[in-house]
PDB file of C-alpha atoms and ligand atoms in Angstrom:
ATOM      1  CA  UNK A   1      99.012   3.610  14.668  1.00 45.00           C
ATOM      2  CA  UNK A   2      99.583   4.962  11.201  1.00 49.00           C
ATOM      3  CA  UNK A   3     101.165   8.288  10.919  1.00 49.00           C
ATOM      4  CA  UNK A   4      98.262   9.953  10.085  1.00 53.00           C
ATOM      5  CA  UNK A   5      96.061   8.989  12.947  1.00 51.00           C
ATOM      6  CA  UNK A   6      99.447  10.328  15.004  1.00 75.00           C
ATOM      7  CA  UNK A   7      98.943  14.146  13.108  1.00 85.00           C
ATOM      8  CA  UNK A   8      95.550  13.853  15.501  1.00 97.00           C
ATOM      9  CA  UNK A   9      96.511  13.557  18.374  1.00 98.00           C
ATOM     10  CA  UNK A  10      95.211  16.572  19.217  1.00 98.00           C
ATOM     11  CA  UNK A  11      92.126  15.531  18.544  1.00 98.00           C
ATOM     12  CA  UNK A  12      91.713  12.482  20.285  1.00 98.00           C
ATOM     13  CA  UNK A  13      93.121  14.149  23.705  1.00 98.00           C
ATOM     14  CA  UNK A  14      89.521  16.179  23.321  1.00 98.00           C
ATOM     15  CA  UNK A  15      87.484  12.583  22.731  1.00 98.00           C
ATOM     16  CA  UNK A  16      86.126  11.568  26.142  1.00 98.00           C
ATOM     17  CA  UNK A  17      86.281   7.679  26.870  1.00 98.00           C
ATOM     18  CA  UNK A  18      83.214   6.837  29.503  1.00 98.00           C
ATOM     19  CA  UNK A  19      83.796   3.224  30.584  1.00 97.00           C
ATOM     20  CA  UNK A  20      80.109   0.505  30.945  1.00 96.00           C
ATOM     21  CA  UNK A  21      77.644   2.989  28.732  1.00 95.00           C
ATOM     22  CA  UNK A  22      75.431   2.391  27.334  1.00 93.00           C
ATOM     23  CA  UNK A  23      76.187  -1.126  29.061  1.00 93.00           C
ATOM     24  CA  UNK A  24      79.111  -3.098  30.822  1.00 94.00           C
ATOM     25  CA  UNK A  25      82.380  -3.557  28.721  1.00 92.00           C
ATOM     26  CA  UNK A  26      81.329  -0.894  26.428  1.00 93.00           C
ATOM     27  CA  UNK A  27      84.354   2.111  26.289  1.00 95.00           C
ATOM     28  CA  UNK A  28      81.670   4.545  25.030  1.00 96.00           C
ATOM     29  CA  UNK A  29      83.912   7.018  22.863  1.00 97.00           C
ATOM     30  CA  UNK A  30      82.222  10.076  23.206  1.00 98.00           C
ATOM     31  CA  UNK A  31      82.677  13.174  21.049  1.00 98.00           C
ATOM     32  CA  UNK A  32      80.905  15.973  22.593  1.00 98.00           C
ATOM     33  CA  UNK A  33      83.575  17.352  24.708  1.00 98.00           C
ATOM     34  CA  UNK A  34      85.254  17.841  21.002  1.00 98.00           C
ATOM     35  CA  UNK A  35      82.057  19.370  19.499  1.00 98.00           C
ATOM     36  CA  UNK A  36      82.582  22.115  23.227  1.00 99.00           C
ATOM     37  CA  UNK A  37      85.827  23.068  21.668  1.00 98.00           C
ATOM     38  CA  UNK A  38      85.793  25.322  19.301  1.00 98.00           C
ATOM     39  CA  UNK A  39      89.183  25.383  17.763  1.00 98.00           C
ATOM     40  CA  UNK A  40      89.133  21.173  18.343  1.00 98.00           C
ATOM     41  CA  UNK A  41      85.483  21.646  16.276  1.00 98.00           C
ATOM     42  CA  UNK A  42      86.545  23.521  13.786  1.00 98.00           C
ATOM     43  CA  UNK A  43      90.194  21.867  13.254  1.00 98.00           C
ATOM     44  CA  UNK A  44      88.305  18.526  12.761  1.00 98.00           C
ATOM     45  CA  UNK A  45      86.010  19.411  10.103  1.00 98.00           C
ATOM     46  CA  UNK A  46      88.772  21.772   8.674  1.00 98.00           C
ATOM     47  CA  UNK A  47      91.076  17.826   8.456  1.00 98.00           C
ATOM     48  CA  UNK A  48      87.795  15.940   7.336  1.00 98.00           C
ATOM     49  CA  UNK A  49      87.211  18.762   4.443  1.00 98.00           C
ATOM     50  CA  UNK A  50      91.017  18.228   3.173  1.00 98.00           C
ATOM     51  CA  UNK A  51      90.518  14.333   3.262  1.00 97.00           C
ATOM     52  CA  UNK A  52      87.950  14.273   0.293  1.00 97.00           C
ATOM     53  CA  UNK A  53      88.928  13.701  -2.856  1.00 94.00           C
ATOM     54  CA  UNK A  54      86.849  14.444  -6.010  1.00 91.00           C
ATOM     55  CA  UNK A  55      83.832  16.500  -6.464  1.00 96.00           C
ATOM     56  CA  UNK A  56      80.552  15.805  -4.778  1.00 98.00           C
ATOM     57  CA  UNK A  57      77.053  16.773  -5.224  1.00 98.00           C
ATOM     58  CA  UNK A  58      75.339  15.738  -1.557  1.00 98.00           C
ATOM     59  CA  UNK A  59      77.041  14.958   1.851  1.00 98.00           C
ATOM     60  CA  UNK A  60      75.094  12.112   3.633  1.00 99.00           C
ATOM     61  CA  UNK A  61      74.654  12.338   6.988  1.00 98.00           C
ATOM     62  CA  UNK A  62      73.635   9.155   9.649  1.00 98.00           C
ATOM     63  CA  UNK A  63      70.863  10.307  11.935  1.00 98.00           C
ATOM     64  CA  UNK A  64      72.139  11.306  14.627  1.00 97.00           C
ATOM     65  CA  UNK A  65      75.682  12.467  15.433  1.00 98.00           C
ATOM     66  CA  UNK A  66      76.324  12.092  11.409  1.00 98.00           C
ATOM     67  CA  UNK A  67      74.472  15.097  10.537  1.00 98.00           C
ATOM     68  CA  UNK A  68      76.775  17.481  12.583  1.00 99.00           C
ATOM     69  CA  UNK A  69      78.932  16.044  10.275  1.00 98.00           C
ATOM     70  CA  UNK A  70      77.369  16.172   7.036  1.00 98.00           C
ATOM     71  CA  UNK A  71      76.547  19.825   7.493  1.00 98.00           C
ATOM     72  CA  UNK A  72      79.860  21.145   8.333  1.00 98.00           C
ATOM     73  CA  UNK A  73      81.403  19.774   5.184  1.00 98.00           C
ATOM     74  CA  UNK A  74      78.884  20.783   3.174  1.00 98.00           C
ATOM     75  CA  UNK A  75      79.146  24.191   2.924  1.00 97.00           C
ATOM     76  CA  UNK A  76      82.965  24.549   2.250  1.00 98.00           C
ATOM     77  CA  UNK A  77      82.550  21.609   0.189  1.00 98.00           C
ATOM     78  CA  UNK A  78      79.704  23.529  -1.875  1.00 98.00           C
ATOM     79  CA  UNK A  79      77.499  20.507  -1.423  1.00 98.00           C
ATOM     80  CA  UNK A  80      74.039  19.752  -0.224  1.00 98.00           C
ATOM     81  CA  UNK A  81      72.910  17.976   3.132  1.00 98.00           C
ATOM     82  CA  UNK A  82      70.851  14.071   2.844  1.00 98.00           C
ATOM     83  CA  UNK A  83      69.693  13.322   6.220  1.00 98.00           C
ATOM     84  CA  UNK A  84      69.543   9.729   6.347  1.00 98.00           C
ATOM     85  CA  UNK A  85      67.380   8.903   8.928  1.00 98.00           C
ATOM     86  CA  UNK A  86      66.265   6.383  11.280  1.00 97.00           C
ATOM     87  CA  UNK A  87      62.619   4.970   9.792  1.00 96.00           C
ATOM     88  CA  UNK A  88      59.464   7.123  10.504  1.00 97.00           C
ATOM     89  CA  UNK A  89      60.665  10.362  10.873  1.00 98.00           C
ATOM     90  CA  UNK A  90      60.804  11.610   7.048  1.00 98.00           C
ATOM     91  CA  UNK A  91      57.168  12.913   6.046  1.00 98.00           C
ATOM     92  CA  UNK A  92      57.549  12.058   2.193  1.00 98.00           C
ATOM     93  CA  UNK A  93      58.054   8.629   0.594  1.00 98.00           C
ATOM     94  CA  UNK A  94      61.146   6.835   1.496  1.00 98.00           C
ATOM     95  CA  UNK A  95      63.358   4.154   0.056  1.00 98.00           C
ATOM     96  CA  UNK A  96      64.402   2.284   3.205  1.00 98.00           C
ATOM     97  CA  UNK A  97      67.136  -0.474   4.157  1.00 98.00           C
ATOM     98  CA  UNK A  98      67.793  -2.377   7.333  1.00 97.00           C
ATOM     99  CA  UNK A  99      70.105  -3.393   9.056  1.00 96.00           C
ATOM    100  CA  UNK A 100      71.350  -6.047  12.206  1.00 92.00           C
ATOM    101  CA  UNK A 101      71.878  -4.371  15.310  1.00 86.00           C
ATOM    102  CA  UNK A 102      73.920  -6.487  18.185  1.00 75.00           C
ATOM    103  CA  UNK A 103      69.750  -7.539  19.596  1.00 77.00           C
ATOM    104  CA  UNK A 104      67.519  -7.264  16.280  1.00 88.00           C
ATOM    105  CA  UNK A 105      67.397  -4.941  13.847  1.00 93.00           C
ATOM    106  CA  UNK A 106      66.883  -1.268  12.695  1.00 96.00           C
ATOM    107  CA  UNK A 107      65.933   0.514   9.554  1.00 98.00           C
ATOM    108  CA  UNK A 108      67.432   3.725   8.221  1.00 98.00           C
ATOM    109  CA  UNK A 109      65.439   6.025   5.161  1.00 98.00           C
ATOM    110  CA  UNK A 110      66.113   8.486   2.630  1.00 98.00           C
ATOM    111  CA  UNK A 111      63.263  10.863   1.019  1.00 98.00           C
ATOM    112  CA  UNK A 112      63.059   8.732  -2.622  1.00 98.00           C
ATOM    113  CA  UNK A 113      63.279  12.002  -4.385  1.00 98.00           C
ATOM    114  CA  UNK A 114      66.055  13.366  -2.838  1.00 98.00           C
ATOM    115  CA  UNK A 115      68.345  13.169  -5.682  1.00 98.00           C
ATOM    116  CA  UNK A 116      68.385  11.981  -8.915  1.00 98.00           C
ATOM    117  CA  UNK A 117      70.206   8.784 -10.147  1.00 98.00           C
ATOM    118  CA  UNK A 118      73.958   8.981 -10.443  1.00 98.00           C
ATOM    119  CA  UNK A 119      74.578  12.002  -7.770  1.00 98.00           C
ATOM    120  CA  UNK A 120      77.738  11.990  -6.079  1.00 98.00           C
ATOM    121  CA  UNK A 121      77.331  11.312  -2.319  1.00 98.00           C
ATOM    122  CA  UNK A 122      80.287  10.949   0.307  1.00 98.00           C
ATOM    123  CA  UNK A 123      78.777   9.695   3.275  1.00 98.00           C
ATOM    124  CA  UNK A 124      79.673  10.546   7.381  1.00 98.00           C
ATOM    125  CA  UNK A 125      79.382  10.058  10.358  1.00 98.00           C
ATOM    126  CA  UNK A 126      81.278  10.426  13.695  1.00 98.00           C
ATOM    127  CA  UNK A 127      82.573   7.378  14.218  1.00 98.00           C
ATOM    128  CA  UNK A 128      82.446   3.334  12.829  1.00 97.00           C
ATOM    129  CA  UNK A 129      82.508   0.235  14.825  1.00 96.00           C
ATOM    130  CA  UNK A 130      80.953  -2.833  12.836  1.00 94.00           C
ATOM    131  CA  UNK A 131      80.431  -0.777  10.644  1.00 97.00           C
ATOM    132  CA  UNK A 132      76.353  -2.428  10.110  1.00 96.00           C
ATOM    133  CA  UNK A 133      74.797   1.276  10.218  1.00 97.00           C
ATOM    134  CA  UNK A 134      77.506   2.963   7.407  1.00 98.00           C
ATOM    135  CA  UNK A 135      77.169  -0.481   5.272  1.00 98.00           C
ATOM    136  CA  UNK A 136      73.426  -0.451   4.941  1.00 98.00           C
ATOM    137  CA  UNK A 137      73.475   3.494   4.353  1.00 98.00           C
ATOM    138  CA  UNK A 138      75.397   2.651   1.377  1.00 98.00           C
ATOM    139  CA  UNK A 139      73.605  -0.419   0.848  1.00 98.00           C
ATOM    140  CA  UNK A 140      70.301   2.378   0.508  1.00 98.00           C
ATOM    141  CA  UNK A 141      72.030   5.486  -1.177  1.00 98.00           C
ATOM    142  CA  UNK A 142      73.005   2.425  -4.235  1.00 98.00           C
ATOM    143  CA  UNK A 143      69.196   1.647  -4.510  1.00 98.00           C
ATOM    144  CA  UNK A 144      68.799   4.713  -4.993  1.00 98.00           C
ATOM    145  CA  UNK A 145      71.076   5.315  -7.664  1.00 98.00           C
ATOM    146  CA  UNK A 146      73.880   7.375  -5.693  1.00 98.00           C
ATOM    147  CA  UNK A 147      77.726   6.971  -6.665  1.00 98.00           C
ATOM    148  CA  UNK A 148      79.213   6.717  -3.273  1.00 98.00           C
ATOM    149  CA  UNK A 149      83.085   6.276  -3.161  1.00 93.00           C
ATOM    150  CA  UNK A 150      84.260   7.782   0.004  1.00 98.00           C
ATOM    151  CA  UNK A 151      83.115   7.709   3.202  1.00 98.00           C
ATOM    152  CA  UNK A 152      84.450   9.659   6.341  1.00 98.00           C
ATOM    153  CA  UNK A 153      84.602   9.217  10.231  1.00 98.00           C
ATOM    154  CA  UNK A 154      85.858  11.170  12.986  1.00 98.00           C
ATOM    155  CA  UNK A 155      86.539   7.747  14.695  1.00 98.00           C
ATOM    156  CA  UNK A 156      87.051   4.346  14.107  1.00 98.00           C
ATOM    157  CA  UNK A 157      87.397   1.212  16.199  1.00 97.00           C
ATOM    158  CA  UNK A 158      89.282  -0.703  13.535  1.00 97.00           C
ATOM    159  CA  UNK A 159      89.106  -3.861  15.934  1.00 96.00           C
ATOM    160  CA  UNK A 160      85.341  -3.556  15.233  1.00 95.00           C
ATOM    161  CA  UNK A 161      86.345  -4.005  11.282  1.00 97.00           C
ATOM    162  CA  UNK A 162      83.768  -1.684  10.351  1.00 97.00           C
ATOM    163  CA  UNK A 163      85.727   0.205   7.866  1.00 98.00           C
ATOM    164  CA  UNK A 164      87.751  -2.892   6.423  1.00 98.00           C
ATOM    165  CA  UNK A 165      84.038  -4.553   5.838  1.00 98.00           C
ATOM    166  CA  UNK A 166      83.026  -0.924   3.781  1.00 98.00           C
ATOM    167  CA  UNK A 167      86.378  -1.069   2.131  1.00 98.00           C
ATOM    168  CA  UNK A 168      85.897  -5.112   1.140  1.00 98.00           C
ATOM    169  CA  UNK A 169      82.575  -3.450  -0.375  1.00 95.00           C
ATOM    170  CA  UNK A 170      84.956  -0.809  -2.432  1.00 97.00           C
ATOM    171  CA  UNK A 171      84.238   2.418  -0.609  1.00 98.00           C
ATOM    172  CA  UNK A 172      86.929   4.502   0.087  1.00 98.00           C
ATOM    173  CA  UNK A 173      86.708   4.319   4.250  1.00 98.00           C
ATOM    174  CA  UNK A 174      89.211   7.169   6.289  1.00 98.00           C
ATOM    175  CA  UNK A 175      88.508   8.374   9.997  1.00 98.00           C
ATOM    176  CA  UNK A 176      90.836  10.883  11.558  1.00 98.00           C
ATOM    177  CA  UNK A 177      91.159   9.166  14.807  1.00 98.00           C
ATOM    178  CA  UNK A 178      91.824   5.039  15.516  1.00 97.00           C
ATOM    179  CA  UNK A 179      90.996   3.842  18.840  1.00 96.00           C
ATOM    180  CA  UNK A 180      92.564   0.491  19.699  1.00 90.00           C
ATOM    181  CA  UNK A 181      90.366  -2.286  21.439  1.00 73.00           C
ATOM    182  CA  UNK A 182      86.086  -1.300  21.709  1.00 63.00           C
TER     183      UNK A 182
HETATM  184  O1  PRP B 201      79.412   0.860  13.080  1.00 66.05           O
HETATM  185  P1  PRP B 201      78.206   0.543  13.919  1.00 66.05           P
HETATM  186  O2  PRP B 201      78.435  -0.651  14.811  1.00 66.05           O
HETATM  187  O3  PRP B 201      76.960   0.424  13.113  1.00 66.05           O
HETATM  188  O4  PRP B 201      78.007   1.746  14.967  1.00 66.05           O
HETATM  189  C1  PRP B 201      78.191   3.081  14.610  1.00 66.05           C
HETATM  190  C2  PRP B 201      76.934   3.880  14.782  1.00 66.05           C
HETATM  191  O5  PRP B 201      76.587   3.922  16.181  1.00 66.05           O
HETATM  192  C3  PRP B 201      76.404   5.277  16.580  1.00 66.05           C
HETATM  193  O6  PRP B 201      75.102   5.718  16.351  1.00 66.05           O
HETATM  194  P2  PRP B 201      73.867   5.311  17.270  1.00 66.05           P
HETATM  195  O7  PRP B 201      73.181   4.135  16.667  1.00 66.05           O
HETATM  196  O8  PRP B 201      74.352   5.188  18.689  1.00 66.05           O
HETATM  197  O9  PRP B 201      72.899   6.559  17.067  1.00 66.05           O
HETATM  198  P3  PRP B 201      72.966   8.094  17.533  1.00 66.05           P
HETATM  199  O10 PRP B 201      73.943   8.822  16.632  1.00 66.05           O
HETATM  200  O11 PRP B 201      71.560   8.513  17.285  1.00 66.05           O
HETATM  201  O12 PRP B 201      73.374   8.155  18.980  1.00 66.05           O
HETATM  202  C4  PRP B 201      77.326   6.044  15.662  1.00 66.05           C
HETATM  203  O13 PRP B 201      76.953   7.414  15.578  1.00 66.05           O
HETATM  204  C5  PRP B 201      77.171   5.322  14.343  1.00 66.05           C
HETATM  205  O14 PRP B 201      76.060   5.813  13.585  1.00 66.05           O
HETATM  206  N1  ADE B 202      82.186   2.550  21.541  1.00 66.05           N
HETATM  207  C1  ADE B 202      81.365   3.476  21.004  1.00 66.05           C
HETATM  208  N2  ADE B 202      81.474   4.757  21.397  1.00 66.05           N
HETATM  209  C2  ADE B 202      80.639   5.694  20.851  1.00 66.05           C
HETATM  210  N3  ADE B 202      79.704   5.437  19.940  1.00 66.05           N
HETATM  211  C3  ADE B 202      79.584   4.150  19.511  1.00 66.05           C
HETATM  212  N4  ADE B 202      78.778   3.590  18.584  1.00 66.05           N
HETATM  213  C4  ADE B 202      79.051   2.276  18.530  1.00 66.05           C
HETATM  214  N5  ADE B 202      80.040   1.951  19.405  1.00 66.05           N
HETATM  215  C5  ADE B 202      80.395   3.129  20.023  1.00 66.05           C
END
């Protein structure tokens, strides 16, 4: 464990682990009894805010858990909120991307005039595994013209080598907690 994943500690004592959901051999890591907490809530984003580096214009979020996420940085980072959501849901034109999903596959969209080209986007979410869902949201916020060079977790299963796979495609990938194994 690097040292910084040590510094939270803290944190990860308030991540529940719920063994076989949403099927057998899953260790489901789940964050709400964090999001209960208020000091553990606010002490997260508080870490999260301190981890970005450089100005940016628009904090993506990943439908769902992301845009908790994306919102609470954004307003002490002075940015805007992109919901990027699963397909359907926005009522203007999209620009959409999919992606492979363990069985199949699934498609994520962004409102095509949400921003204009070269914006600065960091992208979130609360936590990475194979890292498929935060690759093709970077995959779509390229096509449409975004500069995206950081993105932040909450969690990461680095077994999963979700965030290796976005750093192999040059994104700057953090989380504040690692949890060993899946
Ligand atoms: O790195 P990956 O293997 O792609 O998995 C990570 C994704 O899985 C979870 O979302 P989920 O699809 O469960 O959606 P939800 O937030 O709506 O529950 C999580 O919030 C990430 O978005
Ligand atoms: N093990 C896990 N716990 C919580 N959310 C997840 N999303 C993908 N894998 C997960």
């Amino acid at each position: 464990m690097s040292d910084f994943a040590e510094q939270n500690a803290d944190l990860k004592a308030l991540i529940r682990t719920i063994p076989d959901f949403p099927k057998p051999g899953i260790q489901f890591r789940d964050i709400t009894t964090l999001l209960l907490d208020p000091h553990g809530w606010a002490t997260a984003i508080e870490r999260m805010v301190a981890a970005v580096s450089g100005p940016v214009d628009l904090i993506a979020g990943i439908e769902a858990r992301g845009f908790l996420f994306a919102a609470a940085l954004a307003a002490p980072l002075k940015a805007g909120v992109l919901l990027i959501r699963k397909d359907g849901k926005l009522p203007g034109a999209t620009i959409a991307e999919d992606y492979a999903l363990e069985y199949g596959t699934d498609r994520i969209a962004i409102h095509a005039d949400a921003f204009a080209p070269g914006a600065r986007v960091l992208l979130v979410d609360d936590l990475i595994a194979t890292g498929g869902t935060a690759r093709a949201a970077v995959r779509l916020l390229h096509k449409a013209g975004a500069i995206v060079t950081q993105a932040q977790f909450l969690v990461d299963l680095p077994e999963l080598g979700g965030a290796d796979a976005l750093r192999s495609d040059g994104i700057e990938a953090s989380a504040l907690i690692h949890f060993p194994g899946h």
